[in-house]
Amino acid sequence: MKLSILLAASALAISAGAASADVIDKTTTTICLDSGGRQLAPHCKSQDASRLSHQEDICICPAATQQVKAPLCAEGVKPPGESAAYEQARLAAVSHGSLVSANWQGQAICVAPHRP
């Protein structure tokens, strides 16, 4: 029974990954938020084996965290500084698993782009 559950989960992950590989959004990334709004690192993988592409397409958050899609900051824009007030506002701004179009104190809630 455990093997069948594992196989079913693997098949689902592979099919989801195959679908996402065709349409990779390069303007957002996945972040993980705990119940206090603190950001934790997701575990991400890329199906593209190239050293040139650093775009993740499959991300999983650790237990007891919420997986959230967040916009990448535009070039020259820095994300808001971390503080208890920002963490609470960020958590409250999550809508349907996304922070796209969310603002805090007049600044877009965004995440610094990944560096190769």
mmCIF file of C-alpha atoms in Angstrom, residues 26-80:
data_model
loop_
_atom_site.group_PDB
_atom_site.id
_atom_site.type_symbol
_atom_site.label_atom_id
_atom_site.label_comp_id
_atom_site.label_asym_id
_atom_site.label_seq_id
_atom_site.Cartn_x
_atom_site.Cartn_y
_atom_site.Cartn_z
ATOM 1 C CA LYS A 26 10.285 34.061 -14.899
ATOM 2 C CA THR A 27 8.612 36.916 -13.025
ATOM 3 C CA THR A 28 7.691 35.006 -9.860
ATOM 4 C CA THR A 29 9.254 32.540 -7.449
ATOM 5 C CA THR A 30 8.081 30.312 -4.626
ATOM 6 C CA ILE A 31 8.541 31.306 -1.001
ATOM 7 C CA CYS A 32 7.467 29.539 2.167
ATOM 8 C CA LEU A 33 5.813 31.427 5.023
ATOM 9 C CA ASP A 34 5.412 30.059 8.531
ATOM 10 C CA SER A 35 2.444 30.862 10.757
ATOM 11 C CA GLY A 36 4.122 34.095 11.916
ATOM 12 C CA GLY A 37 4.816 35.327 8.379
ATOM 13 C CA ARG A 38 8.554 34.572 8.479
ATOM 14 C CA GLN A 39 10.018 33.487 5.160
ATOM 15 C CA LEU A 40 11.691 30.071 5.044
ATOM 16 C CA ALA A 41 13.613 28.613 2.133
ATOM 17 C CA PRO A 42 11.774 26.210 -0.181
ATOM 18 C CA HIS A 43 13.415 23.099 -1.570
ATOM 19 C CA CYS A 44 13.449 23.696 -5.326
ATOM 20 C CA LYS A 45 14.560 21.605 -8.274
ATOM 21 C CA SER A 46 14.924 22.376 -11.943
ATOM 22 C CA GLN A 47 14.171 19.880 -14.664
ATOM 23 C CA ASP A 48 16.564 21.765 -16.935
ATOM 24 C CA ALA A 49 20.021 20.248 -16.465
ATOM 25 C CA SER A 50 21.749 23.307 -17.937
ATOM 26 C CA ARG A 51 24.170 25.322 -15.829
ATOM 27 C CA LEU A 52 22.973 28.405 -17.696
ATOM 28 C CA SER A 53 19.378 28.250 -16.494
ATOM 29 C CA HIS A 54 18.738 28.755 -12.794
ATOM 30 C CA GLN A 55 14.946 28.869 -13.001
ATOM 31 C CA GLU A 56 13.292 26.451 -10.602
ATOM 32 C CA ASP A 57 10.125 24.733 -11.704
ATOM 33 C CA ILE A 58 9.326 22.388 -8.810
ATOM 34 C CA CYS A 59 9.372 23.766 -5.250
ATOM 35 C CA ILE A 60 8.267 22.166 -1.996
ATOM 36 C CA CYS A 61 7.948 23.978 1.319
ATOM 37 C CA PRO A 62 8.941 22.435 4.642
ATOM 38 C CA ALA A 63 6.198 21.131 6.932
ATOM 39 C CA ALA A 64 4.095 23.702 8.794
ATOM 40 C CA THR A 65 4.687 26.381 6.159
ATOM 41 C CA GLN A 66 2.512 27.859 3.436
ATOM 42 C CA GLN A 67 3.705 27.769 -0.186
ATOM 43 C CA VAL A 68 3.254 31.205 -1.750
ATOM 44 C CA LYS A 69 3.980 32.618 -5.201
ATOM 45 C CA ALA A 70 5.837 35.934 -4.886
ATOM 46 C CA PRO A 71 6.916 38.378 -7.597
ATOM 47 C CA LEU A 72 10.606 38.900 -8.263
ATOM 48 C CA CYS A 73 11.732 42.479 -7.695
ATOM 49 C CA ALA A 74 12.385 44.515 -10.811
ATOM 50 C CA GLU A 75 15.985 45.391 -11.633
ATOM 51 C CA GLY A 76 17.228 48.039 -9.206
ATOM 52 C CA VAL A 77 14.378 47.456 -6.735
ATOM 53 C CA LYS A 78 15.110 45.960 -3.316
ATOM 54 C CA PRO A 79 12.554 43.970 -1.338
ATOM 55 C CA PRO A 80 11.196 45.552 1.830
#
